[in-house]
Coordinates of C-alpha atoms and ligand atoms in Angstrom, one line a residue:
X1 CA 27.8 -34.1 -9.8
X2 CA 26.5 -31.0 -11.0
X3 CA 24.9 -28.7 -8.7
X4 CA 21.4 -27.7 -10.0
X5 CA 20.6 -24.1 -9.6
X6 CA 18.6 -22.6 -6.7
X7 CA 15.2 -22.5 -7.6
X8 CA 14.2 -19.2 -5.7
X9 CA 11.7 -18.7 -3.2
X10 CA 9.4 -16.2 -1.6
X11 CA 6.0 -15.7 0.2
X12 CA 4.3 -12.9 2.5
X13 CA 4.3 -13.2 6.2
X14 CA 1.1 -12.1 8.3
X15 CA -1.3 -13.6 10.7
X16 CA -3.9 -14.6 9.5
X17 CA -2.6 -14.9 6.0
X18 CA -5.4 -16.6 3.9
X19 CA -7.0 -13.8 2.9
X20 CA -3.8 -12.3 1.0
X21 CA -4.2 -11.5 -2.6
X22 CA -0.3 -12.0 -2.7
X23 CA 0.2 -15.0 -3.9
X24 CA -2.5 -14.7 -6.8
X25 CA -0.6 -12.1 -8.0
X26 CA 3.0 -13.1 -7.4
X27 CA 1.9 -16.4 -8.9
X28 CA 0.2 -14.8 -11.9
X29 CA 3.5 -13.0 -12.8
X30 CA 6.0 -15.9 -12.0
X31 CA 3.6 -17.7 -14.9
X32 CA 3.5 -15.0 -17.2
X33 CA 7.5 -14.6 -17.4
X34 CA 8.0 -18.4 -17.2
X35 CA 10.2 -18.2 -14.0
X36 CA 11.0 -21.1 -12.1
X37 CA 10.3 -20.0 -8.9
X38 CA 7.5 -20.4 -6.0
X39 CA 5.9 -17.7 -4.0
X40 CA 3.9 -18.9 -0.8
X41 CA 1.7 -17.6 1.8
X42 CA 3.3 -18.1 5.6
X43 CA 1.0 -17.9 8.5
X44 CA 3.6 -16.5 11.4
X45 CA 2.2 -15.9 14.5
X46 CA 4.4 -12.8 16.2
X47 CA 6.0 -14.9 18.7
X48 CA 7.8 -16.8 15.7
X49 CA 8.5 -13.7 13.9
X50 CA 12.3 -13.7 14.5
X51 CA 12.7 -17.5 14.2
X52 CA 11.0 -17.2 10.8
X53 CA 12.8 -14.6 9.1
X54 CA 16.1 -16.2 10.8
X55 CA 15.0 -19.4 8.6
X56 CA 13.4 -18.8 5.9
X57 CA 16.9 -17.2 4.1
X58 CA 18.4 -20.4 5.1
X59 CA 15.6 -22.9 3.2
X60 CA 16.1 -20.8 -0.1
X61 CA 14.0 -17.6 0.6
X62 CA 15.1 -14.1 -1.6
X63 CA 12.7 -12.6 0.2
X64 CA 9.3 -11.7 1.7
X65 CA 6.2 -9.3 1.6
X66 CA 5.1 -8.7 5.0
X67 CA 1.7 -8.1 6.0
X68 CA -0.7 -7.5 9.4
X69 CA 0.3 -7.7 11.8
X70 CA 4.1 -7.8 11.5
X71 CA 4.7 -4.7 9.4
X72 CA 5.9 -2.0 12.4
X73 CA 7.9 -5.6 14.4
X74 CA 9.9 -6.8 11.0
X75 CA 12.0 -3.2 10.9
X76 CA 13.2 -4.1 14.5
X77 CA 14.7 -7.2 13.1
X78 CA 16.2 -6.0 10.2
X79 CA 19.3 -4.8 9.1
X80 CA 19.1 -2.1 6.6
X81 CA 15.8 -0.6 6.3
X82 CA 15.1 1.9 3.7
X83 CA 14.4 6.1 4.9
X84 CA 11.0 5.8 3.4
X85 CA 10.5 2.5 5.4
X86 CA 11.6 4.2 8.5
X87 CA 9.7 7.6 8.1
X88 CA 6.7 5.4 7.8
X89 CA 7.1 2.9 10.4
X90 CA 6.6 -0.1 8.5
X91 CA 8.0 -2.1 5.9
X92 CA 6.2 -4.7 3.4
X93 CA 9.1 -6.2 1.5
X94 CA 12.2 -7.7 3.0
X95 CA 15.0 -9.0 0.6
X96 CA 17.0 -11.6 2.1
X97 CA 20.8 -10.3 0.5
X98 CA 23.4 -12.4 -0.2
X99 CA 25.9 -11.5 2.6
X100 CA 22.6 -12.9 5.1
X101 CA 21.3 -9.0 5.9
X102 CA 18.0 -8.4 5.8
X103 CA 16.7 -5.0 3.7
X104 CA 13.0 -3.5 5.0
X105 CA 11.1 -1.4 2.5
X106 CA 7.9 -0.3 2.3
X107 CA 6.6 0.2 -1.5
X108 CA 3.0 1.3 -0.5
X109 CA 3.8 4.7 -1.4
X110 CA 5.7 3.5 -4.5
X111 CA 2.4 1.9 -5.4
X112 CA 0.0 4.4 -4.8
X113 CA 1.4 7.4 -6.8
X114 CA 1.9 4.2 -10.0
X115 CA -1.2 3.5 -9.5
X116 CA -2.2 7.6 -10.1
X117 CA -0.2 7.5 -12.7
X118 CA -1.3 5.0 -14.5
X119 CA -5.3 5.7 -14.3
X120 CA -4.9 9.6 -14.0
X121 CA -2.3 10.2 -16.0
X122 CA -3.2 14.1 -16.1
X123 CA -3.0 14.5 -12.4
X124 CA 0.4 16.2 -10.9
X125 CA 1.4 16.8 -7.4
X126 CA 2.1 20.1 -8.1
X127 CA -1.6 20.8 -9.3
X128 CA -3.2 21.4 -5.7
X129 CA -4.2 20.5 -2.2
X130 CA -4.9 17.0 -1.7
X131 CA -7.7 16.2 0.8
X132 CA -6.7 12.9 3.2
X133 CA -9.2 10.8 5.4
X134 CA -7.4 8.5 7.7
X135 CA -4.7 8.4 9.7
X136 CA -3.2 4.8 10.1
X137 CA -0.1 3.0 8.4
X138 CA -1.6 3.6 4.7
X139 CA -1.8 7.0 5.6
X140 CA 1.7 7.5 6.7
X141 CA 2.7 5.6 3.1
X142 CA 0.5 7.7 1.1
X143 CA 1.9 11.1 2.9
X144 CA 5.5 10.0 2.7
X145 CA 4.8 9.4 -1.3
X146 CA 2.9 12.7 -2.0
X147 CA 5.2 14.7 0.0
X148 CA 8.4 13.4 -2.2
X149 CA 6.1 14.2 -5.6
X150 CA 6.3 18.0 -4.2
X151 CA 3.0 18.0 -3.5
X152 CA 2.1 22.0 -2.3
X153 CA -0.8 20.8 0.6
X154 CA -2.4 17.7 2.4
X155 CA -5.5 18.7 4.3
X156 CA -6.2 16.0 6.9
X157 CA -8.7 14.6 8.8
X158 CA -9.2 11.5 11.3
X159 CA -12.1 10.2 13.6
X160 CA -9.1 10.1 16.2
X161 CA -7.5 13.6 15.7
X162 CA -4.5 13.0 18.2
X163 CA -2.9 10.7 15.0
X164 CA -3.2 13.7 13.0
X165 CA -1.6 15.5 15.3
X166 CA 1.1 12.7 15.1
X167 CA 1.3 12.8 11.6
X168 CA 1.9 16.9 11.4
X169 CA 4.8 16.2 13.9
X170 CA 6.2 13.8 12.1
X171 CA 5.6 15.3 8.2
X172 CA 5.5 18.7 8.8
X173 CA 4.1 22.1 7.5
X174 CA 2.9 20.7 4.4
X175 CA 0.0 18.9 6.4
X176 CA -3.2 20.7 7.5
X177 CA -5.7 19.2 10.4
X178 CA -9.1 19.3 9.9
X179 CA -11.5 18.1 12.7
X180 CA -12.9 15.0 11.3
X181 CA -16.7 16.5 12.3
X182 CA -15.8 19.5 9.4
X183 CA -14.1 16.6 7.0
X184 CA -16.2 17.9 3.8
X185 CA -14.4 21.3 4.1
X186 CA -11.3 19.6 2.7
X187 CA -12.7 18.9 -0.5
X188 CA -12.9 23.0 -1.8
X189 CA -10.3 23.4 -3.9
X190 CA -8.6 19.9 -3.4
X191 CA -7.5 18.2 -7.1
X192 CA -7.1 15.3 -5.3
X193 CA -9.5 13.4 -2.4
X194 CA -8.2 10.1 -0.9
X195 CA -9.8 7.4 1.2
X196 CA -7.0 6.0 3.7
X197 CA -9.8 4.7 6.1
X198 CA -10.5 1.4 6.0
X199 CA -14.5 2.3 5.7
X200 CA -16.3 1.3 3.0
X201 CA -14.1 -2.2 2.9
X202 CA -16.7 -5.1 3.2
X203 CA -18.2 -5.5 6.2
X204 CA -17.2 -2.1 7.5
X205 CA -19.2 1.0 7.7
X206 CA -19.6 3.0 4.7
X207 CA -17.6 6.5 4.5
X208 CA -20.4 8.6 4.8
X209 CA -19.2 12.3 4.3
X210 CA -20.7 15.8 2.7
X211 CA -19.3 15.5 -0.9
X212 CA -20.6 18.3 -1.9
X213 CA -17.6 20.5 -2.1
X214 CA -15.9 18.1 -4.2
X215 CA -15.0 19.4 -7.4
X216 CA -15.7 18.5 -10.5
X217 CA -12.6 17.3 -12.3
X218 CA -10.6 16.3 -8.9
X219 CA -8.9 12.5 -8.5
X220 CA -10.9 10.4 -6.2
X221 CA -9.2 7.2 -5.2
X222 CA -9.9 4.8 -2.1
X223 CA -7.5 2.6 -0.7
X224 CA -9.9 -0.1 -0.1
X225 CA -10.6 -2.2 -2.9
X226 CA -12.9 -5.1 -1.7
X227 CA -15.5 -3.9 -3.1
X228 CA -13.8 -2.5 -6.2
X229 CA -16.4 0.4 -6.5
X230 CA -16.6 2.1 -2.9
X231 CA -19.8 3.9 -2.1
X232 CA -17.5 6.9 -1.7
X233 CA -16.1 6.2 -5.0
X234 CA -19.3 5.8 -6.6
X235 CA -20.7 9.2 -4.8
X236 CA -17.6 10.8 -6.0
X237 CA -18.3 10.1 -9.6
X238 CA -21.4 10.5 -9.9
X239 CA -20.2 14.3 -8.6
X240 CA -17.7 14.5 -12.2
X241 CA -14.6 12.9 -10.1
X242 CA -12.0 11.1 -12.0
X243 CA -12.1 8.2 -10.1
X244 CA -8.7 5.1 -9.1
X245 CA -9.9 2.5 -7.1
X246 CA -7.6 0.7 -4.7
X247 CA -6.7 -2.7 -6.4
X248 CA -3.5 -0.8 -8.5
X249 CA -1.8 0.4 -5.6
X250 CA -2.1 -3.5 -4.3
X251 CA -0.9 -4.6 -7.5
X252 CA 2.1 -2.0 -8.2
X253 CA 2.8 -2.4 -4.4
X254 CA 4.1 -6.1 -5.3
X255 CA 6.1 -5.0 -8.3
X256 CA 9.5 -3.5 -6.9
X257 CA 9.4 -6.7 -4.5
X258 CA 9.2 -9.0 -7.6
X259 CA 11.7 -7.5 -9.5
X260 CA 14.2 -7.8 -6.8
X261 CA 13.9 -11.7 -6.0
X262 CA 12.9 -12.8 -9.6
X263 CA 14.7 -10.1 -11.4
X264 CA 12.0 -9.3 -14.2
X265 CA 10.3 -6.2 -13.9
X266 CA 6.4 -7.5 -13.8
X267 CA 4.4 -5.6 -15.9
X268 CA 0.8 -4.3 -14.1
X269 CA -2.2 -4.3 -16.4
X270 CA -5.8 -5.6 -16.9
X271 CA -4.9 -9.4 -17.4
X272 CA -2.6 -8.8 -13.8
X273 CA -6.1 -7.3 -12.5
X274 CA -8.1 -10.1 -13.6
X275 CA -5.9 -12.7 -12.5
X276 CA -5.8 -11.3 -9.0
X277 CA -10.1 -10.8 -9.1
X278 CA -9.7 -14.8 -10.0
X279 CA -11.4 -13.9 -13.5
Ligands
NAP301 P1 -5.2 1.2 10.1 O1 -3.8 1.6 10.4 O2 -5.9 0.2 11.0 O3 -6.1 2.6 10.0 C1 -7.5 2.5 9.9 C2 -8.0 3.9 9.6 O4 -9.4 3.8 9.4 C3 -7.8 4.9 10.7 O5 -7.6 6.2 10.2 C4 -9.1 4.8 11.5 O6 -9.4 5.9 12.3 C5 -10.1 4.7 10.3 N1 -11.3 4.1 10.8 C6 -11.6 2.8 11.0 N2 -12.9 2.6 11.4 C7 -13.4 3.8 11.4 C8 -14.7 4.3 11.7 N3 -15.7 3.5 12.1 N4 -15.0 5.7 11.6 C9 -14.0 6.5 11.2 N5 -12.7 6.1 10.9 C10 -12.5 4.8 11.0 O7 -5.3 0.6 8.6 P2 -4.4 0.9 7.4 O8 -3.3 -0.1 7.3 O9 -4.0 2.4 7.4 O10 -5.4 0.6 6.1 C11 -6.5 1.5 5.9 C12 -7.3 0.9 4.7 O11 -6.4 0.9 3.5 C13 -7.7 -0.6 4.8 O12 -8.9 -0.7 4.3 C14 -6.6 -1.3 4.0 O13 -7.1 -2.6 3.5 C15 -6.4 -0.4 2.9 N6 -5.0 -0.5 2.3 C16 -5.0 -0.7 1.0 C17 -3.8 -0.9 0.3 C18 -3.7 -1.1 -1.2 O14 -2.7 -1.6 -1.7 N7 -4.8 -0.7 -1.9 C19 -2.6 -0.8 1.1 C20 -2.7 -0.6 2.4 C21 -3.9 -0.4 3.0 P3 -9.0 5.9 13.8 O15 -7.5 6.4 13.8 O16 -9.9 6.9 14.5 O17 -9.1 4.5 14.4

């Protein structure tokens, strides 16, 4: 008899896991190329973590994203993990390989600056200081990604300065601390301003911080995107910031992942937006 192919499978990994936008946009792209394939969200509580990613290659898995709260616990388990992955201290895609290692990545970086690029095209690193709230695991993407565009300056501020201080140690002269009472001092000068809090996501606090010194011309992107339009986006704007909201970073995020385990490089445009807002 002749064996069928492998139909090939993949998923994301967190606890909880409903809330993922993953699978709306993994599924939107399997559809769009036509590709056999399934992609399926895991709820894996920690304690299963190493039985689950022992399996899942096993039952036909290429590969998984890996979300909250397993992101720092999967690059203990694997067996290659990436330098950005590492520098960062989390990885989001694991690519189960053929000889039965496991690869750790994280593409949050990766999807942030495509993201820039894509909605401000006419922003460089090179062109200035950018101006950083936040100090947790998007943070460390973002500063890993800005530092490798050649980026001159990231000012930095955190309601918990000791994970600034972290951060410098870890990224270097490039970073300066601001306290996080004198946050709005950042913004002179900066040509780009990003929110790596997670304030302003629904059901959060907004960010509520001087924008006056913003100028007018700079980037303005937030990481959060639920809502899409941030009152700190919508502040910024109103000021004459170029603004990026936070769902392209999500969306090119998924793309390096998808190409590896489907092999089609997934494109990352309005109808991939609207089919992961469900419109
Ligand atoms: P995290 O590690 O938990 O860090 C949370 C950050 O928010 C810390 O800097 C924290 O400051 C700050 N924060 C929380 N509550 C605050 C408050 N009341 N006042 C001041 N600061 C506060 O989270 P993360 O993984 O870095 O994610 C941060 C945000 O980015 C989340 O909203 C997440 O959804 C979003 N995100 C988006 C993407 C995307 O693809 N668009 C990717 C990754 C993350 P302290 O250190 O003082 O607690």
């Amino acid at each position: 008899m002749t064996e069928l192919p492998r139909i090939p499978l993949a998923g994301v990994i967190g606890h909880p896991i409903a809330h993922s936008r993953s699978p709306l946009l993994h599924g939107h792209w399997l559809a769009r190329y036509g590709i056999k394939g399934h992609y399926i969200p895991m709820d894996v509580s920690a304690a299963d973590l190493p039985q689950a990613l022992a399996m899942l290659p096993k039952l036909g898995f290429v590969g998984v994203n890996v979300t909250i709260p397993h992101k720092e616990a999967v690059l203990k388990l694997a067996d290659v993990v990436t330098d950005r992955a590492a520098l960062i201290g989390a990885a989001n895609t694991l690519i189960f390989r053929a000889d039965g290692k496991i690869h750790a990545d994280n593409t949050d970086g990766v999807g942030f600056m495509a993201n820039l690029r894509q909605l401000a095209a006419h922003w460089q690193a090179a062109t200035g200081p950018a101006a950083l709230f936040g100090a947790g695991g998007a943070a460390r993407a973002v500063i890993a990604a800005l530092i490798e565009a050649g980026i001159p300056e990231i000012r930095i501020a955190n309601r918990t300065r000791l994970r600034t201080e972290v951060l410098k140690r870890d990224f270097g002269g490039r970073l300066v601390i601001y306290d996080w009472s004198h946050a709005g001092d950042m913004l002179a000068g900066a040509a780009l301003v990003i929110n790596a809090t997670s304030l302003g996501m629904t059901g959060k606090p907004d960010l509520r911080l001087p924008l006056d010194q913003l100028e007018a011309g700079a980037v303005a992107t937030d990481l959060v995107y639920t809502p899409l339009m941030t009152p700190f986006l919508t502040e910024a704007q109103s000021r004459g910031a170029h603004i990026v909201d936070g769902l392209g970073m999500l969306l090119h995020q998924g793309a390096p992942g998808f190409e590896r385990w489907f092999g089609q490089r997934p494109q990352v445009d309005d109808a991939t937006r609207s089919a992961v807002l469900g419109q």
